[in-house]
Coordinates of C-alpha atoms in Angstrom, one line a residue:
K25 CA -0.1 -0.1 0.2
T26 CA 3.0 2.0 0.2
G27 CA 5.1 1.3 -2.2
F28 CA 4.3 3.6 -4.8
G29 CA 7.5 6.0 -5.7
K30 CA 8.7 8.4 -8.4
A31 CA 12.1 10.6 -8.8
R32 CA 12.0 13.4 -11.3
M33 CA 14.4 16.1 -12.6
T34 CA 13.9 19.6 -11.6
G35 CA 16.3 21.2 -14.3
E36 CA 18.7 22.0 -11.7
P37 CA 21.6 19.4 -11.5
G38 CA 21.6 17.2 -9.0
V39 CA 18.0 18.3 -7.5
Y40 CA 15.4 15.5 -8.2
K41 CA 11.5 15.7 -7.1
V42 CA 11.1 12.5 -5.0
V43 CA 7.4 11.2 -4.6
I44 CA 6.1 8.8 -2.0
R45 CA 2.8 7.1 -1.0
T46 CA 3.0 6.9 2.7
R47 CA 0.0 6.2 5.7
D48 CA 1.5 9.1 7.6
K49 CA 3.5 12.3 6.4
A50 CA 5.7 12.4 9.4
V51 CA 6.5 8.4 9.2
G52 CA 6.9 9.0 5.5
M53 CA 9.4 11.9 5.5
Q54 CA 11.7 10.2 8.4
A55 CA 11.6 6.7 6.6
I56 CA 13.0 8.6 3.4
T57 CA 15.7 10.7 5.4
S58 CA 16.7 7.4 7.4
A59 CA 17.1 5.9 3.9
R60 CA 19.0 8.8 2.3
D61 CA 21.5 8.5 5.9
L62 CA 21.7 5.0 5.4
V63 CA 22.9 5.0 1.4
M64 CA 25.5 8.0 2.4
A65 CA 26.7 6.0 5.4
A66 CA 27.3 3.2 2.6
I67 CA 28.9 5.5 0.3
N68 CA 31.2 7.0 3.1
D69 CA 32.0 3.7 4.8
R70 CA 30.7 5.1 8.0
P71 CA 28.6 2.9 10.7
F72 CA 24.9 2.6 10.7
D73 CA 22.7 1.3 13.2
V74 CA 19.8 -0.3 10.9
A75 CA 18.0 -2.3 13.5
A76 CA 17.9 0.9 15.9
T77 CA 16.7 3.0 12.9
V78 CA 13.9 0.5 12.0
A79 CA 13.1 0.3 15.9
R80 CA 12.5 4.3 16.0
L81 CA 10.4 4.2 12.9
T82 CA 8.3 0.9 14.3
E83 CA 7.7 3.0 17.4
M84 CA 6.6 6.0 15.1
V85 CA 4.2 3.8 13.3
D86 CA 2.9 2.5 16.3
R87 CA 1.9 6.1 18.0
R88 CA 0.9 7.9 15.2
C89 CA -0.5 5.4 12.7
L90 CA -4.1 4.1 12.1
G91 CA -4.4 1.1 14.5
P92 CA -4.8 -2.5 12.6
S93 CA -8.7 -2.6 13.0
T94 CA -9.3 1.0 11.9
A95 CA -7.1 0.6 9.0
S96 CA -8.9 -2.8 7.9
I97 CA -12.1 -0.8 7.6
V98 CA -10.3 2.0 5.8
D99 CA -8.7 -0.4 3.5
A100 CA -12.0 -2.0 2.5
A101 CA -13.7 1.0 2.1
A102 CA -10.8 2.3 -0.4
E103 CA -11.0 -0.7 -2.0
R104 CA -14.7 0.3 -2.8
G105 CA -14.2 3.8 -4.0
I106 CA -15.3 5.3 -0.9
P107 CA -12.9 8.2 0.4
F108 CA -11.9 8.8 4.0
I109 CA -10.5 11.5 6.0
R110 CA -8.7 11.0 9.3
L111 CA -10.4 13.3 11.8
N112 CA -7.8 12.8 14.6
D113 CA -4.6 11.8 15.8
G114 CA -6.1 8.7 16.9
N115 CA -8.7 6.3 15.0
L116 CA -11.7 8.5 14.3
V117 CA -12.3 8.5 10.7
Q118 CA -14.7 10.1 8.5
L119 CA -15.9 7.8 5.6
G120 CA -17.1 9.6 2.8
Q121 CA -18.1 13.1 2.2
G122 CA -20.3 15.8 3.5
S123 CA -24.0 14.7 4.3
A124 CA -23.2 11.0 2.8
Q125 CA -20.7 10.5 5.2
R126 CA -20.1 8.1 8.2
R127 CA -17.9 7.6 11.0
I128 CA -16.0 5.0 12.6
W129 CA -13.6 4.6 15.6
T130 CA -11.9 1.3 15.7
A131 CA -15.3 -1.0 15.4
E132 CA -17.4 1.7 16.6
T133 CA -19.8 3.5 14.2
D134 CA -22.0 6.6 14.2
R135 CA -24.5 4.1 14.5
T136 CA -23.2 2.5 17.9
S137 CA -25.5 4.2 20.2
A138 CA -23.7 5.4 23.7
I139 CA -26.9 3.9 25.7
A140 CA -25.7 0.6 24.1
E141 CA -22.3 1.1 24.7
G142 CA -23.0 1.7 28.2
I143 CA -25.1 -1.3 28.7
S144 CA -22.4 -3.4 27.5
R145 CA -19.9 -2.1 29.9
D146 CA -22.0 -3.4 32.7
K147 CA -22.3 -7.1 32.2
D148 CA -24.7 -7.9 35.1
L149 CA -27.6 -5.2 33.4
T150 CA -26.3 -6.9 29.9
K151 CA -27.2 -10.4 31.4
Q152 CA -30.7 -9.4 32.7
L153 CA -31.8 -7.8 29.4
I154 CA -30.8 -10.5 27.1
A155 CA -31.7 -13.2 29.7
A156 CA -35.7 -11.5 29.5
A157 CA -35.1 -12.1 25.6
G158 CA -34.8 -15.5 26.1
V159 CA -31.3 -15.9 25.4
P160 CA -29.4 -18.0 27.6
V161 CA -26.8 -16.9 30.1
P162 CA -25.3 -18.3 33.0
E163 CA -26.6 -17.5 36.8
G164 CA -24.7 -14.9 38.5
R165 CA -24.3 -12.1 40.5
V166 CA -22.0 -9.0 41.4
V167 CA -20.1 -9.2 44.6
E168 CA -19.0 -6.9 47.1
S169 CA -16.1 -8.7 48.7
A170 CA -14.0 -12.0 48.7
E171 CA -16.5 -13.3 51.7
D172 CA -19.5 -12.2 49.3
A173 CA -18.0 -14.0 46.3
W174 CA -17.7 -17.1 48.2
D175 CA -21.3 -16.6 49.4
A176 CA -22.4 -16.3 45.7
A177 CA -20.6 -19.5 44.5
E178 CA -22.2 -21.4 47.0
D179 CA -25.7 -20.3 46.1
I180 CA -25.2 -20.6 42.5
G181 CA -23.6 -23.9 42.7
L182 CA -19.5 -24.9 42.3
P183 CA -17.6 -24.8 39.7
V184 CA -17.7 -20.8 39.1
V185 CA -16.1 -17.9 37.2
V186 CA -15.1 -15.0 38.7
K187 CA -14.5 -11.9 36.6
P188 CA -14.5 -7.6 36.4
T189 CA -17.4 -6.5 35.1
D190 CA -15.9 -4.1 33.1
G191 CA -12.8 -6.3 31.8
N192 CA -11.4 -6.5 28.3
H193 CA -9.1 -8.9 26.9
A194 CA -10.2 -11.7 29.7
R195 CA -7.9 -9.6 32.5
G196 CA -8.8 -10.8 35.5
V197 CA -11.1 -13.8 34.6
S198 CA -10.7 -17.2 36.0
L199 CA -12.4 -20.1 35.2
N200 CA -13.9 -23.2 37.1
L201 CA -13.3 -22.8 40.6
G202 CA -14.3 -25.0 42.9
T203 CA -12.7 -24.0 46.5
R204 CA -13.4 -20.9 48.6
E205 CA -9.5 -20.3 48.2
E206 CA -9.5 -20.2 44.7
V207 CA -12.9 -17.9 45.0
M208 CA -11.2 -15.8 47.2
H209 CA -8.0 -15.4 45.4
A210 CA -9.8 -14.7 41.8
F211 CA -11.8 -12.4 43.8
A212 CA -8.7 -10.4 44.3
A213 CA -7.4 -10.7 40.7
A214 CA -10.8 -9.3 39.2
E215 CA -10.7 -6.5 41.8
A216 CA -7.6 -5.7 40.8
E217 CA -8.7 -4.5 37.4
G218 CA -10.8 -1.4 38.6
S219 CA -14.3 -2.4 38.5
E220 CA -17.0 -4.5 40.1
V221 CA -16.7 -8.1 40.3
L222 CA -19.3 -11.0 38.9
V223 CA -19.4 -14.4 39.8
E224 CA -21.4 -16.6 37.5
R225 CA -22.1 -20.7 37.1
C226 CA -19.1 -22.2 35.3
I227 CA -20.6 -23.0 31.8
P228 CA -19.1 -26.2 30.4
G229 CA -17.5 -26.0 27.0
Q230 CA -15.1 -23.9 24.7
E231 CA -14.9 -20.1 24.6
H232 CA -15.6 -18.7 21.2
R233 CA -16.1 -15.1 20.3
L234 CA -18.3 -14.2 17.4
L235 CA -18.6 -10.9 15.7
V236 CA -21.9 -9.6 14.9
V237 CA -21.9 -6.8 12.6
G238 CA -25.9 -5.0 11.5
N239 CA -27.5 -8.1 12.4
K240 CA -25.1 -10.6 10.8
V241 CA -22.4 -13.1 11.8
V242 CA -19.6 -11.9 10.0
A243 CA -17.1 -14.1 11.8
A244 CA -16.3 -16.3 14.3
M245 CA -13.3 -17.5 16.6
R246 CA -12.7 -20.8 19.2
G247 CA -10.4 -20.3 21.9
E248 CA -7.6 -22.5 22.7
I249 CA -5.8 -23.6 26.0
I250 CA -2.4 -23.0 26.4
Q251 CA 0.2 -25.3 28.0
V252 CA 3.6 -25.4 28.6
K253 CA 5.5 -29.0 28.2
G254 CA 8.4 -29.9 30.6
D255 CA 12.0 -30.6 30.0
G256 CA 13.2 -31.7 33.3
R257 CA 15.3 -28.4 33.6
S258 CA 13.5 -25.1 32.5
S259 CA 11.3 -23.4 34.8
I260 CA 7.8 -22.5 34.2
G261 CA 8.5 -19.3 33.7
A262 CA 11.2 -19.9 31.4
L263 CA 9.2 -21.7 29.3
I264 CA 6.5 -19.1 29.1
N265 CA 9.2 -17.1 28.1
T266 CA 10.5 -19.5 25.4
H267 CA 7.8 -21.1 24.3
I268 CA 4.6 -18.5 25.0
N269 CA 5.9 -15.1 24.6
T270 CA 8.1 -15.8 21.1
D271 CA 4.9 -16.6 19.4
P272 CA 5.0 -13.8 16.6
R273 CA 1.1 -12.9 17.7
R274 CA 2.0 -12.0 20.9
G275 CA 3.2 -8.5 22.5
E276 CA 2.2 -5.4 23.9
E277 CA 2.1 -3.5 20.4
E278 CA -1.7 -2.9 19.0
H279 CA -1.0 -4.9 16.0
L280 CA -0.8 -8.1 17.6
P281 CA -3.6 -10.2 18.8
L282 CA -2.5 -12.4 21.8
E283 CA -0.8 -10.1 24.7
T284 CA 2.2 -11.3 26.4
L285 CA 2.3 -13.6 29.3
R286 CA 3.4 -11.4 32.6
H287 CA 5.1 -13.8 35.0
D288 CA 2.9 -11.7 38.1
D289 CA -0.3 -12.1 36.5
P290 CA -2.7 -13.1 39.4
V291 CA -4.8 -15.2 37.4
L292 CA -1.9 -17.0 35.8
L293 CA -0.3 -17.3 39.6
L294 CA -4.2 -18.7 40.5
L295 CA -4.1 -21.5 37.9
L296 CA -0.3 -22.4 38.6
G297 CA -1.4 -22.7 42.3
R298 CA -4.3 -24.6 41.7
Q299 CA -2.2 -27.2 39.6
G300 CA 0.3 -27.0 42.9
L301 CA 2.9 -25.1 40.9
T302 CA 4.4 -21.8 40.7
T303 CA 6.5 -19.8 37.8
D304 CA 9.8 -21.6 39.6
S305 CA 8.6 -25.0 39.6
V306 CA 10.4 -27.3 36.7
L307 CA 8.5 -29.8 35.1
P308 CA 9.7 -33.2 34.7
V309 CA 10.3 -34.5 31.1
G310 CA 6.7 -34.9 29.4
A311 CA 4.9 -33.4 31.7
S312 CA 2.6 -30.3 31.4
A313 CA 0.8 -27.2 32.9
V314 CA -1.7 -25.2 31.6
V315 CA -0.6 -21.2 32.1
Q316 CA -3.8 -19.6 30.2
R317 CA -7.2 -20.4 29.6
T318 CA -9.0 -17.6 28.4
G319 CA -8.6 -14.7 25.9
N320 CA -6.7 -17.1 23.2
M321 CA -8.9 -16.6 20.2
S322 CA -6.8 -18.3 17.4
I323 CA -8.9 -20.8 15.4
D324 CA -11.3 -19.4 12.6
V325 CA -14.8 -21.2 12.8
T326 CA -17.0 -19.0 11.0
T327 CA -18.2 -21.7 8.5
Q328 CA -19.2 -23.9 11.6
V329 CA -21.7 -21.8 13.1
H330 CA -24.9 -23.3 13.6
P331 CA -28.1 -21.2 12.5
D332 CA -29.3 -21.3 16.3
V333 CA -26.0 -19.8 17.7
A334 CA -25.9 -17.0 14.8
E335 CA -29.7 -16.3 15.6
Q336 CA -29.2 -16.1 19.4
V337 CA -26.0 -13.8 19.2
T338 CA -27.8 -11.4 16.8
L339 CA -30.6 -11.1 19.0
A340 CA -28.5 -10.3 22.1
A341 CA -26.5 -7.8 19.8
R342 CA -29.9 -6.4 18.5
V343 CA -31.2 -6.4 22.5
V344 CA -28.5 -4.5 23.9
G345 CA -28.5 -2.2 20.8
L346 CA -25.2 -2.4 19.1
D347 CA -25.1 -2.8 15.7
I348 CA -21.5 -4.3 15.8
A349 CA -20.8 -6.2 18.6
G350 CA -18.4 -9.0 19.9
I351 CA -20.5 -11.8 21.5
D352 CA -18.6 -14.3 23.8
L353 CA -20.5 -17.7 24.3
V354 CA -19.1 -20.8 26.1
V355 CA -20.4 -23.9 24.2
E356 CA -18.9 -27.7 23.6
D357 CA -19.8 -27.6 19.8
I358 CA -20.4 -24.2 17.9
G359 CA -22.1 -26.5 15.2
Q360 CA -25.0 -27.5 17.4
P361 CA -27.9 -25.3 18.6
L362 CA -27.0 -23.6 22.0
A363 CA -29.6 -24.4 24.7
P364 CA -30.0 -28.6 24.3
Q365 CA -26.1 -28.7 24.9
G366 CA -26.3 -26.0 27.9
G367 CA -24.0 -23.2 26.2
A368 CA -24.3 -19.5 27.2
I369 CA -23.9 -16.1 26.2
V370 CA -21.2 -14.8 28.8
E371 CA -20.5 -11.4 27.6
V372 CA -21.9 -8.6 24.6
N373 CA -19.1 -6.3 23.8
A374 CA -19.3 -2.8 22.2
G375 CA -15.7 -2.1 20.1
P376 CA -14.8 -5.4 19.3
G377 CA -11.2 -5.9 18.2
L378 CA -10.7 -7.0 14.8
L379 CA -7.2 -8.4 14.8
M380 CA -7.9 -11.9 15.7
H381 CA -10.2 -12.5 12.8
L382 CA -7.7 -10.9 10.7
K383 CA -4.9 -13.3 11.4
P384 CA -6.0 -16.3 13.0
A385 CA -3.7 -18.7 13.8
V386 CA -6.0 -21.4 12.2
G387 CA -7.9 -21.1 9.5
R388 CA -8.7 -18.4 7.0
A389 CA -9.0 -14.6 7.9
Q390 CA -12.3 -13.1 7.8
P391 CA -13.1 -10.0 5.7
V392 CA -14.4 -8.3 8.7
G393 CA -13.5 -4.5 7.5
E394 CA -15.3 -5.5 4.5
A395 CA -18.7 -6.7 6.3
I396 CA -18.2 -3.5 8.2
V397 CA -18.4 -1.1 5.3
E398 CA -21.2 -3.0 3.6
H399 CA -22.9 -2.2 6.6
L400 CA -22.4 1.7 6.6
F401 CA -22.6 2.0 3.1
P402 CA -25.1 -0.5 1.0
P403 CA -23.7 -1.8 -2.5
G404 CA -24.5 1.5 -4.5
N405 CA -23.7 4.0 -2.2
S406 CA -20.1 5.5 -2.6
G407 CA -20.3 7.9 0.4
R408 CA -19.7 10.7 -2.2
I409 CA -21.4 13.8 -2.9
P410 CA -21.0 15.8 -6.2
I411 CA -18.1 17.9 -6.1
V412 CA -16.8 20.3 -9.0
G413 CA -12.8 20.9 -8.7
L414 CA -12.1 23.9 -11.2
I415 CA -9.0 25.6 -12.2
N416 CA -9.6 29.0 -14.0
D417 CA -8.1 32.0 -15.5
G418 CA -6.5 32.9 -12.0
Q419 CA -8.4 36.5 -12.3
S420 CA -11.8 35.5 -10.9
S421 CA -14.0 32.6 -9.3
L422 CA -17.2 33.5 -11.4
A423 CA -17.5 29.8 -12.9
A424 CA -16.8 28.7 -9.1
R425 CA -19.8 31.2 -8.1
L426 CA -22.3 30.5 -11.0
V427 CA -22.2 26.6 -9.9
A428 CA -22.6 27.1 -6.5
T429 CA -25.3 29.1 -7.0
V430 CA -27.0 26.5 -9.6
F431 CA -26.6 23.9 -7.1
Q432 CA -28.6 25.9 -4.5
L433 CA -31.5 26.6 -6.6
H434 CA -31.1 22.7 -7.4
G435 CA -31.9 22.2 -3.6
W436 CA -28.3 21.0 -2.6
Q437 CA -26.7 23.0 0.2
T438 CA -23.5 23.9 -1.3
A439 CA -20.4 24.6 0.0
L440 CA -17.8 26.9 -2.0
A441 CA -14.3 27.6 -1.7
C442 CA -12.8 30.1 -3.9
R443 CA -10.9 33.3 -4.5
D444 CA -13.5 35.1 -3.1
G445 CA -14.1 33.7 0.0
L446 CA -15.3 30.5 1.9
F447 CA -19.2 30.0 1.6
L448 CA -21.7 27.8 2.9
G449 CA -25.3 27.9 1.2
R450 CA -26.0 31.7 1.5
R451 CA -23.8 32.4 4.1
Q452 CA -20.2 33.8 3.7
L453 CA -17.9 32.1 6.6
S454 CA -14.9 33.8 5.1
P455 CA -14.1 36.9 3.3
H456 CA -10.7 36.1 2.5
G457 CA -9.7 33.8 -0.5
S458 CA -10.2 30.3 0.4
I459 CA -8.4 28.2 -2.6
G460 CA -6.2 25.0 -1.0
F461 CA -6.5 21.7 1.0
E462 CA -7.3 23.1 4.4
A463 CA -10.5 25.0 2.9
G464 CA -11.7 22.2 0.9
Q465 CA -11.5 19.7 3.7
S466 CA -13.3 22.0 6.0
M467 CA -16.4 21.9 3.7
L468 CA -16.0 18.2 3.1
I469 CA -16.1 17.1 6.7
N470 CA -19.4 19.3 7.0
R471 CA -22.2 17.2 7.8
T472 CA -24.8 19.2 6.1
V473 CA -22.8 19.8 2.6
Q474 CA -24.5 18.1 -0.2
A475 CA -22.1 19.6 -2.9
A476 CA -19.0 21.2 -3.1
V477 CA -17.7 23.6 -5.8
L478 CA -13.6 23.9 -4.6
E479 CA -11.2 26.1 -6.8
T480 CA -7.6 25.4 -6.8
S481 CA -4.5 26.7 -8.8
P482 CA -1.2 25.1 -10.2
R483 CA 0.6 26.8 -6.7
H484 CA -1.7 24.7 -4.8
I485 CA -1.4 21.6 -6.7
L486 CA 2.1 21.4 -6.4
T487 CA 2.3 22.5 -2.5
E488 CA -0.5 20.9 -0.8
G489 CA -2.4 18.7 -3.4
L490 CA -6.2 18.6 -3.9
P491 CA -8.5 18.2 -1.0
Y492 CA -10.4 15.4 -1.9
D493 CA -9.4 12.1 -4.2
R494 CA -12.1 12.3 -7.0
C495 CA -14.5 14.4 -8.2
Q496 CA -17.5 14.6 -10.3
I497 CA -16.9 17.3 -12.1
G498 CA -13.0 18.8 -13.3
V499 CA -13.0 22.2 -14.7
V500 CA -10.1 23.8 -16.9
L501 CA -10.6 26.9 -18.3
G502 CA -6.9 28.3 -19.5
M503 CA -3.5 27.1 -19.4
P504 CA -1.6 30.0 -17.0
G505 CA 1.8 30.0 -17.8
P506 CA 5.0 29.5 -15.2
Q507 CA 5.3 32.9 -13.6
G508 CA 5.5 32.6 -9.8
L509 CA 6.3 29.0 -9.4
S510 CA 10.3 28.8 -10.1
D511 CA 10.5 28.0 -6.2
L512 CA 8.8 24.8 -7.1
Y513 CA 11.2 24.1 -9.8
V514 CA 8.7 25.3 -12.5
T515 CA 9.8 27.6 -14.9
E516 CA 8.8 26.6 -18.4
A517 CA 5.5 26.6 -20.2
E518 CA 6.1 23.0 -21.5
Q519 CA 5.8 22.1 -17.8
M520 CA 2.1 23.6 -16.9
P521 CA -0.3 21.0 -18.8
G522 CA 1.6 18.3 -16.2
I523 CA 0.3 19.9 -13.3
L524 CA -3.4 21.0 -14.5
R525 CA -3.9 17.3 -16.3
T526 CA -4.3 16.7 -12.3
Q527 CA -7.7 18.2 -12.0
I528 CA -8.5 16.1 -15.0
D529 CA -6.6 12.9 -13.5
V530 CA -9.1 12.5 -10.5
V531 CA -12.4 12.7 -12.3
L532 CA -14.7 9.6 -11.7
P533 CA -15.2 7.2 -14.4
D534 CA -18.9 8.4 -14.3
G535 CA -18.2 11.9 -14.0
A536 CA -17.2 14.7 -16.5
A537 CA -14.4 17.1 -17.6
V538 CA -15.4 20.6 -18.5
L539 CA -12.6 22.0 -21.0
N540 CA -12.4 25.3 -23.1
A541 CA -12.2 24.0 -26.8
D542 CA -10.7 27.5 -27.6
D543 CA -7.6 26.7 -26.1
P544 CA -5.8 23.7 -27.5
E545 CA -3.5 22.9 -24.6
V546 CA -6.6 22.9 -22.2
L547 CA -8.7 20.7 -25.1
A548 CA -5.5 18.1 -25.1
L549 CA -6.1 17.4 -21.4
G550 CA -9.2 15.3 -22.4
D551 CA -6.8 12.1 -23.0
Y552 CA -6.5 12.0 -19.5
C553 CA -10.3 11.9 -18.4
D554 CA -11.6 8.8 -17.1
G555 CA -15.3 10.2 -17.8
E556 CA -17.1 12.1 -20.1
V557 CA -15.5 15.5 -21.6
L558 CA -17.7 18.5 -22.2
L559 CA -16.3 21.0 -24.2
V560 CA -17.3 24.9 -23.9
S561 CA -16.5 27.5 -26.5
C562 CA -17.7 30.9 -27.7
N563 CA -16.7 30.2 -31.3
P564 CA -19.4 28.5 -33.5
D565 CA -17.1 27.6 -36.4
N566 CA -14.1 25.9 -33.7
A567 CA -13.3 23.0 -35.2
A568 CA -12.8 20.7 -32.4
L569 CA -16.6 21.5 -31.4
A570 CA -17.3 20.3 -34.5
A571 CA -15.8 17.2 -34.2
H572 CA -16.8 16.4 -30.7
R573 CA -20.2 16.9 -32.3
A574 CA -19.8 14.5 -34.6
A575 CA -18.5 11.9 -32.0
Q576 CA -22.0 12.4 -30.2
G577 CA -20.3 14.6 -27.5
R578 CA -21.9 17.1 -25.1
A579 CA -21.0 20.7 -25.4
V580 CA -22.1 24.6 -24.1
L581 CA -21.8 27.3 -27.1
A582 CA -22.2 30.9 -27.0
R583 CA -23.7 32.1 -30.1
G584 CA -23.5 36.0 -29.8
T585 CA -25.3 36.4 -26.3
E586 CA -27.2 33.3 -26.6
V587 CA -26.3 29.9 -24.7
L588 CA -26.7 26.9 -26.4
L589 CA -26.9 23.2 -24.7
I590 CA -25.4 20.9 -27.7
E591 CA -25.7 17.3 -27.7
G592 CA -24.6 15.8 -30.7
A593 CA -26.7 17.4 -33.4
N594 CA -29.2 18.2 -31.0
E595 CA -29.3 22.2 -30.2
L596 CA -31.6 23.3 -26.8
A597 CA -31.2 27.1 -26.9
L598 CA -31.0 27.8 -23.0
T599 CA -30.9 31.6 -22.5
Q600 CA -30.8 35.0 -24.3
L601 CA -28.4 37.2 -21.8
S602 CA -29.7 40.5 -21.8
P603 CA -26.9 43.2 -21.4
Q604 CA -27.9 43.8 -17.5
V605 CA -27.4 40.0 -17.1
L606 CA -24.2 40.3 -18.9
S607 CA -23.3 43.5 -16.8
A608 CA -23.7 41.3 -13.7
L609 CA -21.7 38.3 -14.7
T610 CA -18.9 39.8 -16.0
A611 CA -18.9 42.5 -13.2
D612 CA -16.3 45.2 -14.8
G613 CA -15.2 42.8 -17.8
P614 CA -16.3 42.8 -21.0
H615 CA -20.0 42.6 -21.9
D616 CA -20.4 39.3 -23.5
V617 CA -20.4 35.4 -22.7
R618 CA -17.1 34.4 -21.5
P619 CA -15.8 30.8 -21.3
Q620 CA -16.5 31.0 -17.3
V621 CA -20.1 31.4 -17.7
L622 CA -20.0 28.6 -20.4
A623 CA -18.3 26.2 -17.9
A624 CA -20.8 26.8 -14.9
V625 CA -23.5 25.8 -17.4
A626 CA -21.3 22.9 -18.6
A627 CA -20.5 21.6 -15.0
A628 CA -24.3 22.2 -13.8
W629 CA -25.5 20.0 -16.8
A630 CA -22.6 17.6 -16.5
A631 CA -23.8 17.0 -12.5
G632 CA -27.6 16.2 -13.8
V633 CA -29.2 19.8 -13.3
G634 CA -32.2 20.7 -15.4
P635 CA -31.8 23.5 -18.0
D636 CA -34.7 25.4 -16.3
L637 CA -32.7 25.9 -13.1
I638 CA -29.2 26.4 -15.0
R639 CA -31.2 29.4 -16.7
A640 CA -32.7 30.6 -13.7
G641 CA -29.0 30.7 -11.9
L642 CA -27.9 32.7 -14.8
L643 CA -30.8 35.2 -14.6
H644 CA -30.6 35.7 -10.6
F645 CA -26.8 35.5 -10.1
D646 CA -26.7 39.1 -9.3
E647 CA -29.0 38.5 -5.7
P648 CA -26.8 39.8 -2.7
R649 CA -25.7 37.0 -0.7
D650 CA -26.1 37.0 3.3
T651 CA -23.2 39.1 5.1
P652 CA -20.4 37.4 6.3
A653 CA -20.5 35.3 9.5
V654 CA -19.1 36.9 12.8
H655 CA -16.2 35.3 14.4

């Protein structure tokens, strides 16, 4: 995903422009700088600590980049062509744009209710609610002290499970407890996790974690009991270090599905104590000891889930109110109905980790990221709003303002970022020029925006890029010169088409490029468009326009003061612009139909706006906007 790289000469000897793809700018810059330092060290025969450099970069990735669960969803969205914007330094990500957006925070979405999440954290309340719906759960209750825990165990019947009510990753969970001493020690281990303690009947069977997304089971894992085998020489602690913690799936990093086993873990010490052992014990050759019973979800069993089990766990998620849930259940055979074999759901978790399903030790990885994206964006929903990107003559924002006016008449709440300021509908947010990445992104994260018209310039393309990955309409009206771009190593007119083609390269396959047919260099950019090409011209005798019409292409033509919509041989007279309207459209410029007016008409037409509304937009363009917002 980050392998793209190109180098290009600048015209200055020894100086190249290098472009790389990276998930994080700071990480990418540090990586390429470190690569340079390594090469220079090799050239000059100087030492270079590769391992330490890689370790620093790895730590930087862990600290700055998206976590694996979030990344799997973002990658799945990208495969669908759904754009995304990272909203903070953590895992809060916007998928889609404007009013079409959805938000995720790891494996929670903007459909995940805060009330449902609160319920899921209270394991006792969760059990009460799903039991009332007929879902089998283990008998149990919250306890206040170690003595109370033993009283509860006696009431419920041994063996029991003791666990924190608000734990995760199976921390503080002790299973199959059968004596007073075991229950008392387990209470201390659970209480150390900082929440209330729950005592439950121990359900016979194996641990399972099922992932429910949008009322469907999309993945299922079975846990395994972890043991060490003695060699007659090494302590159990040493065996854990050499045989368990060396598993590449274990560690403290976020991208690892299993945690390191700590020698001082109270649950481990209790488990060993019940076997008459400690971490210092040495097992005879061939003898074994159980060192972990919970939290080792490593075997994919998605294809084995019985329909009854799937129905019960999806019901549990609905009762709690979660659109995405990790359901923990204990059952002998996941391929059989739940109740007849005495199985039960023991937990319903909000924000479940996805990593276990992405990296199982046994079985196939499941496309859980794709399932979440499909839940948020059903097939056919791209999460995109209409975006018009423009590069104009560098003098005015007439085309951009005209398009925004027509879009507003069409019923779209339209964001406009141009040289004349930043606008949302008829309200001006900033009176200053608002071309650039930051202004565009600020509009695309606004949930009220239904369409956006975003102006850019060659300098902004070179220094910041575009604020969107793709657009529905790309407009180029003229080919500016290289003046003022020498600091970016652009000094020749021949370099400019390579910059302006960016606006056309990003047009979606179902979108359109709007090009000025009266400028041959602009006209040539049509070869780079993945979608339709619409031409605009103020010259009825333009040869390129005639050829375009012969190929059944669409165009907007000015014939005197008349504006025509053309499709092949068909012509529709849109409107005759009066001197008063022309004066309003052109301000202190020439009182004729300028390419900017035609480009605005073509962009609105390409976006699906009807001729009547386009005509109305032209005739009412001189109406004042609201006053600037007070800051």
